[in-house]
mmCIF file of C-alpha atoms in Angstrom:
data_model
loop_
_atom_site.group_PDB
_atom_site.id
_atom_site.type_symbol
_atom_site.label_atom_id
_atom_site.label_comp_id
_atom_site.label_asym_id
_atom_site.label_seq_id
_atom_site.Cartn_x
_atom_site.Cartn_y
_atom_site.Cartn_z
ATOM 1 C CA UNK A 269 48.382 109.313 241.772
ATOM 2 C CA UNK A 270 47.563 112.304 239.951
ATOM 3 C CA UNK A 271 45.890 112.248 236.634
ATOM 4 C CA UNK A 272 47.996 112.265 233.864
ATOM 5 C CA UNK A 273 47.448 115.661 231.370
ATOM 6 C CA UNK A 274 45.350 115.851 227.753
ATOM 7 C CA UNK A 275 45.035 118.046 225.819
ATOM 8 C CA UNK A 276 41.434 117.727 225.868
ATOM 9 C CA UNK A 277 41.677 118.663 229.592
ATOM 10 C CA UNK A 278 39.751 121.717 230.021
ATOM 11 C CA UNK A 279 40.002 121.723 233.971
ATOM 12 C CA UNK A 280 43.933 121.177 233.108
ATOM 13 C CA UNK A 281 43.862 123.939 230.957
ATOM 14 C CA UNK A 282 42.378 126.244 233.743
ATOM 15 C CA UNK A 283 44.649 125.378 235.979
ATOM 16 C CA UNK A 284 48.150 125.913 233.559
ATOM 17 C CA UNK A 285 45.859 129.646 232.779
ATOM 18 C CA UNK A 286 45.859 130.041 236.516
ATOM 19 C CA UNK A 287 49.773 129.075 237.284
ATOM 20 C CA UNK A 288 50.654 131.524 234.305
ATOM 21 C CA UNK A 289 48.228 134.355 235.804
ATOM 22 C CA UNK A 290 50.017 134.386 238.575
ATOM 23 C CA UNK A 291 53.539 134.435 237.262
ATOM 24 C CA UNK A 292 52.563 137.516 236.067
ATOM 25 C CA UNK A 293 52.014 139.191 239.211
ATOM 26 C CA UNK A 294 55.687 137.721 240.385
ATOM 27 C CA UNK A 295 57.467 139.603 237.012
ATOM 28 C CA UNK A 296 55.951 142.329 236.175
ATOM 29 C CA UNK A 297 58.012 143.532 233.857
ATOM 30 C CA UNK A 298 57.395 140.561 231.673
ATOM 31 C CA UNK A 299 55.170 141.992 229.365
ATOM 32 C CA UNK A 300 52.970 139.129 229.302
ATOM 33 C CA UNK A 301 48.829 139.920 230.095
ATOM 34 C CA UNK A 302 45.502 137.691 231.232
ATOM 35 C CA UNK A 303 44.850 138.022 227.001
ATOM 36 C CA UNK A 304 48.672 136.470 226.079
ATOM 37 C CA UNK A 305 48.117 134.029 228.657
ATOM 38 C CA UNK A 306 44.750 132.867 227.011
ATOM 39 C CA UNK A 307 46.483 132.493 223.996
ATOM 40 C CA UNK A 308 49.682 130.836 225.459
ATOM 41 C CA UNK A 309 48.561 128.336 227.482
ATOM 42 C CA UNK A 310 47.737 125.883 224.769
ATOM 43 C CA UNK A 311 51.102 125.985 224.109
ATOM 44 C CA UNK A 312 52.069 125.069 227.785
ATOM 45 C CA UNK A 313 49.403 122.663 227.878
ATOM 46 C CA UNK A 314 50.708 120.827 224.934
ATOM 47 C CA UNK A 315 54.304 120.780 225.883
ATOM 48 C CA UNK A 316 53.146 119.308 229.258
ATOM 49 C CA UNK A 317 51.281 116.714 227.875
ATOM 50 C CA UNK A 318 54.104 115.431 225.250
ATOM 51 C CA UNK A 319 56.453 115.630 228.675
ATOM 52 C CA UNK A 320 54.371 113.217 230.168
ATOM 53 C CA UNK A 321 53.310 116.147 233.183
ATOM 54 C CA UNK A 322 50.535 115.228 235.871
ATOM 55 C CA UNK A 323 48.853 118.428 237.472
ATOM 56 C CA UNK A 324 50.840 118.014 240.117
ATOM 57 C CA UNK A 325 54.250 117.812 238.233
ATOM 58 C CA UNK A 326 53.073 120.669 236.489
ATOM 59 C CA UNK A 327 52.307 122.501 239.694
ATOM 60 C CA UNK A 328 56.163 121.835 241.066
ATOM 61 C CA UNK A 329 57.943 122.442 237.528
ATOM 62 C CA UNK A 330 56.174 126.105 237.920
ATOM 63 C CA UNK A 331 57.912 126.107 241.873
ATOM 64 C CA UNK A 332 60.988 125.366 240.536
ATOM 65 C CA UNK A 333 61.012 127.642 237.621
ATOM 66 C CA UNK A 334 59.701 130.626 239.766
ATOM 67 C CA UNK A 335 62.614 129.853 242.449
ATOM 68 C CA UNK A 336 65.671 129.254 239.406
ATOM 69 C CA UNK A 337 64.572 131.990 236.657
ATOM 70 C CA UNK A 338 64.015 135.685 236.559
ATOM 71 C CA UNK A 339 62.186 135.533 234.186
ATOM 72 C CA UNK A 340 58.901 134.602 232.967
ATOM 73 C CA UNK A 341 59.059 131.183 232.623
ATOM 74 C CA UNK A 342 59.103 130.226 229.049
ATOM 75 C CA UNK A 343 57.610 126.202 227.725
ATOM 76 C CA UNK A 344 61.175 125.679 227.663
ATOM 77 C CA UNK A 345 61.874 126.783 230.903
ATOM 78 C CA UNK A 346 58.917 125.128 232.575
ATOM 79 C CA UNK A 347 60.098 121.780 230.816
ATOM 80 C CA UNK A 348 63.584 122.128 231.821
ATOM 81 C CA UNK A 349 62.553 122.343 235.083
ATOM 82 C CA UNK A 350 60.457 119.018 235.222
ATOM 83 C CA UNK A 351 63.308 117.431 233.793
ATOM 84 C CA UNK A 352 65.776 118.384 236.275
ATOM 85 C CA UNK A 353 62.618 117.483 239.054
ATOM 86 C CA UNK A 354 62.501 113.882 237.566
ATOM 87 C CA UNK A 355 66.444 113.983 237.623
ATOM 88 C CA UNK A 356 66.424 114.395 241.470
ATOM 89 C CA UNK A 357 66.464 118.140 242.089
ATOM 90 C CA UNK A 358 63.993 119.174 244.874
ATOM 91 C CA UNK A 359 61.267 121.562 245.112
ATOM 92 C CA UNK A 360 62.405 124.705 246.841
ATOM 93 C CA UNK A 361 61.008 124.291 250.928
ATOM 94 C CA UNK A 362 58.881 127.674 249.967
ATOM 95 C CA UNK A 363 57.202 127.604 253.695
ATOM 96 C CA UNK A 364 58.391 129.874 255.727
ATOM 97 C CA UNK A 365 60.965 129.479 258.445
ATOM 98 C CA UNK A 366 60.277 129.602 261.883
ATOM 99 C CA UNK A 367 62.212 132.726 263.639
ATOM 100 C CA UNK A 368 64.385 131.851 266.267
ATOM 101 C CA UNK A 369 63.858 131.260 269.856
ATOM 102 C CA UNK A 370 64.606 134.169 272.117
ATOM 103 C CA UNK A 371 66.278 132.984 274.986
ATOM 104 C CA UNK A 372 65.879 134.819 278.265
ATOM 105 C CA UNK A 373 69.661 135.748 278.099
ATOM 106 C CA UNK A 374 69.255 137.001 274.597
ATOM 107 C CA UNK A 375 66.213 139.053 276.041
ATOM 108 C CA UNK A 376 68.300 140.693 278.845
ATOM 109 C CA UNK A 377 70.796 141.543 276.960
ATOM 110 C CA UNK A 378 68.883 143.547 274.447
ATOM 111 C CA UNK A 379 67.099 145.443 277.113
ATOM 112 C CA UNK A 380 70.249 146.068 278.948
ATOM 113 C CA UNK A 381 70.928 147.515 275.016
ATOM 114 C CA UNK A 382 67.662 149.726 275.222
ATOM 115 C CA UNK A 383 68.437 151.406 278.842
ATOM 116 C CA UNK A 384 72.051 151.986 277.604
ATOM 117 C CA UNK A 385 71.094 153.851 274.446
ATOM 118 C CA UNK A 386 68.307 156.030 276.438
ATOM 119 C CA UNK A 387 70.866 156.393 279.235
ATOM 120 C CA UNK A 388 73.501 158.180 276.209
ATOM 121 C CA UNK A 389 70.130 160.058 274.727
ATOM 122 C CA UNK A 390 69.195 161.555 278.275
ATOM 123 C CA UNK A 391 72.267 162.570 278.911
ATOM 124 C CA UNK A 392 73.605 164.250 275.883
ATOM 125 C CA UNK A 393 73.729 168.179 275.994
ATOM 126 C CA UNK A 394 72.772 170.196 273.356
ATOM 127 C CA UNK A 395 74.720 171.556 270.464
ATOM 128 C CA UNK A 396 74.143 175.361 270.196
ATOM 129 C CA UNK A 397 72.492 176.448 267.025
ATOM 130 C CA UNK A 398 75.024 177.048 264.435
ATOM 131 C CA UNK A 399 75.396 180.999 263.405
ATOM 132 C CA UNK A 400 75.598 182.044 260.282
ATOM 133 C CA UNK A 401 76.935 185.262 258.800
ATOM 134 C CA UNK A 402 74.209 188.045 259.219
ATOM 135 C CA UNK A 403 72.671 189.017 255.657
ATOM 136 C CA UNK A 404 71.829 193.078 254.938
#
């Protein structure tokens, strides 16, 4: 099981610095900076530890937050979000979906598709320039 947070938890701290460093890239309109987030993550670092956060708690409370918020996720926010976690919501499935499988039928079809529009392209005449009235 992870290891529950401290405040005293430098390595914790650099991680919660991280997290936040990155939020920033995902709203930038947030006003936030690497500086604020030096002085900030104390703060987040504190409120974890009086939750009761492991790293990894921490790490999916920031998941959820980015996936239900738009915007920068306050101490608030970040704690709401563990709580509903630890309530039974689930951590967004952020890996990607598969596409779907092309079937040969699909296939056909959508090169029968491509020879019909170039068939209506070869075959279209074309449109005399338009005149205009003559300027003197």
């Amino acid at each position: 099981m992870d290891q529950q947070l401290t405040c005293s938890d430098t390595e914790a701290l650099k991680i919660i610095i991280n997290e936040l460093n990155g939020m920033i890239f995902l709203y930038p309109h947030c006003g936030q900076s690497d500086a604020t987030v030096q002085v900030i993550a104390p703060a987040y670092l504190e409120a974890c530890v009086k939750a009761k956060m492991n790293r990894k708690d921490f790490a999916d409370a920031c998941s959820y937050a980015r996936q239900n918020y738009t915007v920068f996720p306050t101490v608030a926010h970040i704690i709401k979000a563990h709580r509903d976690l630890m309530a039974g919501a689930r951590v967004p499935h952020t890996k990607p979906s598969l596409p779907p499988v092309i079937t040969d039928e699909m296939r056909d079809r959508g090169v029968a598709n491509c020879r019909k529009i170039l068939d209506m392209v070869k075959n279209v005449k074309r449109v005399p320039k338009c005149r205009t009235f003559a300027t003197r």
